[in-house]
CSV table of C-alpha atoms in Angstrom, one decimal:
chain,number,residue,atom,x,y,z
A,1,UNK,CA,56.8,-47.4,-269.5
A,2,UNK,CA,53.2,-46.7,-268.2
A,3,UNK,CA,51.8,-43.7,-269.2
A,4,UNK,CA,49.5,-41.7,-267.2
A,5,UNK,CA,46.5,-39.5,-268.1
A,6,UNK,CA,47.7,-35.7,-268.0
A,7,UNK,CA,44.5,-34.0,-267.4
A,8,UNK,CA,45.4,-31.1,-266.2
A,9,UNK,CA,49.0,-29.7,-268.0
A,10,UNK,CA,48.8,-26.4,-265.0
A,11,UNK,CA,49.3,-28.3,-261.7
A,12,UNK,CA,52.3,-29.8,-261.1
A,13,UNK,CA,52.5,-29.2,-257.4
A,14,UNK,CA,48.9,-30.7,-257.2
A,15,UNK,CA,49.7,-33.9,-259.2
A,16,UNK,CA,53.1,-34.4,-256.7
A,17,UNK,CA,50.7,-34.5,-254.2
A,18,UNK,CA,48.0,-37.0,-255.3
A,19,UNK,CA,50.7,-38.6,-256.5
A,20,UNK,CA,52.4,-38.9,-253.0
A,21,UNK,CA,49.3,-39.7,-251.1
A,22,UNK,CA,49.2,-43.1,-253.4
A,23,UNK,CA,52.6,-44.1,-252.5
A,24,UNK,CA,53.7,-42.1,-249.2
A,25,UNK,CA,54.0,-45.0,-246.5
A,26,UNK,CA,53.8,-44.1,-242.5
A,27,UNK,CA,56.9,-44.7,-241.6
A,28,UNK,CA,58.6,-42.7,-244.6
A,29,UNK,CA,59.3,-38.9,-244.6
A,30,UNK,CA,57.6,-36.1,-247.7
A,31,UNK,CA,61.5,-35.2,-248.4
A,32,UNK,CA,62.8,-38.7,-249.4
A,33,UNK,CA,60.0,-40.1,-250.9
A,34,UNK,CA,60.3,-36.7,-253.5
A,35,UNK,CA,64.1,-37.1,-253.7
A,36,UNK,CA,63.8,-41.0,-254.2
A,37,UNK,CA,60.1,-41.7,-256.4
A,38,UNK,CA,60.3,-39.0,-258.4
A,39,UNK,CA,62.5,-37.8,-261.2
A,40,UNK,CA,62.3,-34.6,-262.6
A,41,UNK,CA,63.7,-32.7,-265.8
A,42,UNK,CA,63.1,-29.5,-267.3
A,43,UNK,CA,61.9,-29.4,-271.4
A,44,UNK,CA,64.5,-29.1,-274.4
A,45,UNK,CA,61.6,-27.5,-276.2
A,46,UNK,CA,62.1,-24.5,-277.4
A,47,UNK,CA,58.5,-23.5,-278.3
A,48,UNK,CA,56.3,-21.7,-276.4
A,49,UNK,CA,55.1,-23.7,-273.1
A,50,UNK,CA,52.0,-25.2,-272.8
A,51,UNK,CA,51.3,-25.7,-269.6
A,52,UNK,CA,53.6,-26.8,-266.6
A,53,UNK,CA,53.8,-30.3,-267.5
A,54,UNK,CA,55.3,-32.2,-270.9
A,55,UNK,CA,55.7,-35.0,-270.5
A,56,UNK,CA,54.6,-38.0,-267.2
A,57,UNK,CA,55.1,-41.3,-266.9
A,58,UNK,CA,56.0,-44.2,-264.6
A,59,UNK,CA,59.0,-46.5,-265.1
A,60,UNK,CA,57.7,-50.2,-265.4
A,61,UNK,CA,61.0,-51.8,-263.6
A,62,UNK,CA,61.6,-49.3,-260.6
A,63,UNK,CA,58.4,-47.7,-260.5
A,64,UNK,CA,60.0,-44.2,-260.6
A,65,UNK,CA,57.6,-41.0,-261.8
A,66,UNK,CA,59.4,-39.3,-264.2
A,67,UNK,CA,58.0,-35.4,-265.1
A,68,UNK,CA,59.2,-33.5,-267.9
A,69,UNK,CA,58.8,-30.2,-267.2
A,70,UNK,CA,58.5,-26.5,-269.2
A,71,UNK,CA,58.8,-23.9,-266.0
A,72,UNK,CA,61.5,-23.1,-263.3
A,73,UNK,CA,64.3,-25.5,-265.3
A,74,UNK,CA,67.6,-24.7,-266.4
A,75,UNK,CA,66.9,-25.3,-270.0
A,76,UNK,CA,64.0,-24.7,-272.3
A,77,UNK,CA,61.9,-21.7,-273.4
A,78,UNK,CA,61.9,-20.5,-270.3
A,79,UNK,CA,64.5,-22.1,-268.4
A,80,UNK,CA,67.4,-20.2,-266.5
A,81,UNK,CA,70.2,-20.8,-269.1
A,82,UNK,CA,70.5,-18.7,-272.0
A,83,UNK,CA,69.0,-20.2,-275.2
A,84,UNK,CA,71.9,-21.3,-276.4
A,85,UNK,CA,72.7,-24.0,-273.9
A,86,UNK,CA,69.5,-25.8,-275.2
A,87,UNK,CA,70.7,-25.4,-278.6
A,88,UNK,CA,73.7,-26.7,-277.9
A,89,UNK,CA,71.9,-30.0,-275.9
A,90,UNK,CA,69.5,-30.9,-278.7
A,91,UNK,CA,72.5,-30.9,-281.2
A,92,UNK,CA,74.2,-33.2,-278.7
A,93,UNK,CA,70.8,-35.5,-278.6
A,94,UNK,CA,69.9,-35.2,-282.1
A,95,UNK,CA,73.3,-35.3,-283.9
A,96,UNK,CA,75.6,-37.7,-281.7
A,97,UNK,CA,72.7,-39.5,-279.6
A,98,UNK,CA,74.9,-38.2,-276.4
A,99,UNK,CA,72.3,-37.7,-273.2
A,100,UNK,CA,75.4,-37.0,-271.2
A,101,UNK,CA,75.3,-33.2,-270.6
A,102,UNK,CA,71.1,-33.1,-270.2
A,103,UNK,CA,71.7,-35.9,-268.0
A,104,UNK,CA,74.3,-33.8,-265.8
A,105,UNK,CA,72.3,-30.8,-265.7
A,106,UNK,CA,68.8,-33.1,-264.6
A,107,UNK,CA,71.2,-33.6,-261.7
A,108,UNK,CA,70.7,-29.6,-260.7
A,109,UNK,CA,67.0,-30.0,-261.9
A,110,UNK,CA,65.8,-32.6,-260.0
A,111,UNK,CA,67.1,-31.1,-257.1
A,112,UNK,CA,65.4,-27.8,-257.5
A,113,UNK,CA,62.1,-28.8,-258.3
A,114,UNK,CA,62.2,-31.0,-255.1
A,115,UNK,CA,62.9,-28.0,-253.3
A,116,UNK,CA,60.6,-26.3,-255.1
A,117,UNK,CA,57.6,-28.9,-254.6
A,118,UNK,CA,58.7,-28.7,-250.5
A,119,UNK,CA,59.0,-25.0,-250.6
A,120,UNK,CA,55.1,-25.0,-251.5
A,121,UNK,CA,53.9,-27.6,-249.6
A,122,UNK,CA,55.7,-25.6,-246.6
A,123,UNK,CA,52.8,-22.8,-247.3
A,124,UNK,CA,49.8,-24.0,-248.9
A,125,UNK,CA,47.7,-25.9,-246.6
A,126,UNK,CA,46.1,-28.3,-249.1
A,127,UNK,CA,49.6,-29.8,-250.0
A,128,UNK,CA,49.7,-30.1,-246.0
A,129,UNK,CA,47.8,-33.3,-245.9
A,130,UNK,CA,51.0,-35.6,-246.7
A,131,UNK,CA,53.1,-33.9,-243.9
A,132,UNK,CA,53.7,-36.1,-241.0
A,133,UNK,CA,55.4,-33.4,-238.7
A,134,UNK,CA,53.4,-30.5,-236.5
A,135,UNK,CA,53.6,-26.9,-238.6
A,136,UNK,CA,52.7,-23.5,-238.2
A,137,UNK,CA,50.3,-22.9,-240.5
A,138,UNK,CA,48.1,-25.7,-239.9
A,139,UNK,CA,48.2,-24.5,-236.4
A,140,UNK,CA,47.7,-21.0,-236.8
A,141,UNK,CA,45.0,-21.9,-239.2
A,142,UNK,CA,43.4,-24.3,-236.7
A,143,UNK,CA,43.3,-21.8,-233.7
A,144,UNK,CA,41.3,-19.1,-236.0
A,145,UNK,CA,38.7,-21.9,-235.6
A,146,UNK,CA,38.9,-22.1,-231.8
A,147,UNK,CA,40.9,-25.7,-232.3
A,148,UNK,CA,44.1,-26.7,-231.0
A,149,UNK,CA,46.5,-29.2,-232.2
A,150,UNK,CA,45.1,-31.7,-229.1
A,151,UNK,CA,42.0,-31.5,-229.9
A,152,UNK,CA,42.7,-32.8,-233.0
A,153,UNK,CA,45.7,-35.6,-232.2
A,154,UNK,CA,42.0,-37.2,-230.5
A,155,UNK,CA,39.5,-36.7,-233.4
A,156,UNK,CA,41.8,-36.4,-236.4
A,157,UNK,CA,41.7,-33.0,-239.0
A,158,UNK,CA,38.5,-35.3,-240.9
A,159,UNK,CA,36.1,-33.9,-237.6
A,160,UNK,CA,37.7,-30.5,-237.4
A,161,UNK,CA,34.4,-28.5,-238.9
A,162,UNK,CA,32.5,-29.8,-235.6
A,163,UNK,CA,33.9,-27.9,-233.6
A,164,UNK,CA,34.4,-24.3,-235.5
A,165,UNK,CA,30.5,-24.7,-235.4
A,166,UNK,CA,28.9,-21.9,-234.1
A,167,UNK,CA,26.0,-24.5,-233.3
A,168,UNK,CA,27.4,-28.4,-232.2
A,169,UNK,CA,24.6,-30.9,-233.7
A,170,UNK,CA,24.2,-34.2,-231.9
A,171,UNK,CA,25.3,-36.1,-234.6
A,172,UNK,CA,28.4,-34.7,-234.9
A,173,UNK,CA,28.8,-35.5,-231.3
A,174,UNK,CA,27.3,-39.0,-231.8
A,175,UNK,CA,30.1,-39.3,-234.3
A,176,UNK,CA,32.6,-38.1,-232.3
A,177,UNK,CA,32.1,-40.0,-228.9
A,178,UNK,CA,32.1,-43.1,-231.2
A,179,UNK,CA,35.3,-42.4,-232.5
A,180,UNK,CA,36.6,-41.8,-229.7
A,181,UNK,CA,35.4,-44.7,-227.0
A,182,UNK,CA,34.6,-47.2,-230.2
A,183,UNK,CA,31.4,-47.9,-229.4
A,184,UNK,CA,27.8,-47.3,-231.0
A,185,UNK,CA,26.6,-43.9,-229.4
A,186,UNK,CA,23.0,-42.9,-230.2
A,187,UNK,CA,21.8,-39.3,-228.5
A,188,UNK,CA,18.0,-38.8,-227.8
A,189,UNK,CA,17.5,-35.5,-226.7
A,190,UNK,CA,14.9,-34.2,-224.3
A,191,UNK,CA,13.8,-37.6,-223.2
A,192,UNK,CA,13.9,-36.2,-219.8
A,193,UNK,CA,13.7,-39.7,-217.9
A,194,UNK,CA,15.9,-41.9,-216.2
A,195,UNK,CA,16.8,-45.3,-218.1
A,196,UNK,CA,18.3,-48.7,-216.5
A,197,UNK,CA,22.3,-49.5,-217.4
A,198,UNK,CA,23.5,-52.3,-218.4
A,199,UNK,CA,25.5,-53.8,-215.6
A,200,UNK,CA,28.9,-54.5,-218.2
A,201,UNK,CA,28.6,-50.3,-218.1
A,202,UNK,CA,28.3,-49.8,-214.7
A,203,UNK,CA,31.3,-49.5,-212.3
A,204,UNK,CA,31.9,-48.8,-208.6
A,205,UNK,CA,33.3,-45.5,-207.1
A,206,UNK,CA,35.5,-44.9,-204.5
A,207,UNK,CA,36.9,-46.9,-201.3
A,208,UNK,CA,33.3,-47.3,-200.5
A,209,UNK,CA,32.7,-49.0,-203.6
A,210,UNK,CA,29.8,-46.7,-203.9
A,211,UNK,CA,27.8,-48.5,-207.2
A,212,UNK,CA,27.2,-45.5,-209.7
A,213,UNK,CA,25.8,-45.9,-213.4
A,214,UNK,CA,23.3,-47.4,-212.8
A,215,UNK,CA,20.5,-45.5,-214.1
A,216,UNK,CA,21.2,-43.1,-217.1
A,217,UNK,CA,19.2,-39.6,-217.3
């Protein structure tokens, strides 16, 4: 078991994401990683919560996250069920060493806190960052900007503040015509003169094949 370092006991929708950005391959889709990485539970504590987050830690032989968890469970101080139920679990635990009813109910809250974690990642835009698929909000959020969704398939979101710009510097275009063609770009504004081309840069036009390129203003 490899424990990790629980900063931060109030953000277990951010620590599912930083968490999924480590281990979230291309080819692989938000939902099943969730499902099949993680494995969440809800507390048998019945004291008061602190925090969001009990217990984390990373299973050694499949690598699994497991989060123990205080809010939105079935059990608990505040879970769904009536105290009782909890009761009843930790006499089960404690007295006969039986997991087999807390194990049947992480069944139900596993699959709720998935939902949970996809529900807000749906509608916050920094949990957006691990989605693969085109959404709404990124796109409604992008447009306030004056951006759409193909201008940024070419430059990527990490060049989207270029453009919402009221002013465009030349280094941010520097940056982005070398991005996009590969190549070193250097801008030298006001020069006002015409400058020789190198002839691996300079191409012919038209049926005539008219020689253009060959001087740069």
């Amino acid at each position: 078991m490899a424990l990790i370092n629980n900063r931060s006991k109030f953000s277990f929708f951010n620590k599912v994401r930083v968490l999924l950005k480590n281990i979230l391959k291309p080819d692989e889709s938000v939902e099943d990683v969730v499902d099949e990485h993680f494995r969440f539970t809800s507390s048998l504590s019945l004291d008061a919560p602190d925090g969001q987050i009990e217990n984390l830690y990373q299973d050694e032989k499949d690598g699994k996250y497991h989060l123990t968890l205080f809010d939105n469970g079935l059990t608990g101080a505040t879970g769904i069920l009536p105290a009782a139920y909890t009761e009843w679990l930790i006499e089960r635990k404690l007295r006969y060493n039986d997991d087999a009813p807390k194990a049947f109910m992480d069944m139900f809250d596993h699959r709720m806190y998935c939902l949970s974690y996809l529900a807000w990642q749906k509608m916050h835009l920094s949990g957006d960052e691990n989605r693969r698929d085109n959404n709404v909000l990124n796109n409604v959020l992008l447009s306030l900007g004056g951006i759409t969704p193909q201008t940024v398939s070419v430059t990527g979101l990490a060049y989207v503040a270029f453009y919402s710009q009221p002013v465009r510097s030349l280094a941010g275009l520097e940056q982005l015509l070398s991005l996009i063609h590969q190549i070193r770009v250097s801008i030298n504004p006001f020069r006002g003169t015409f400058e020789n081309t190198e002839p691996s840069e300079q191409g012919f036009w038209g049926i005539a094949s008219i020689l253009w390129g060959k001087v740069l203003s």
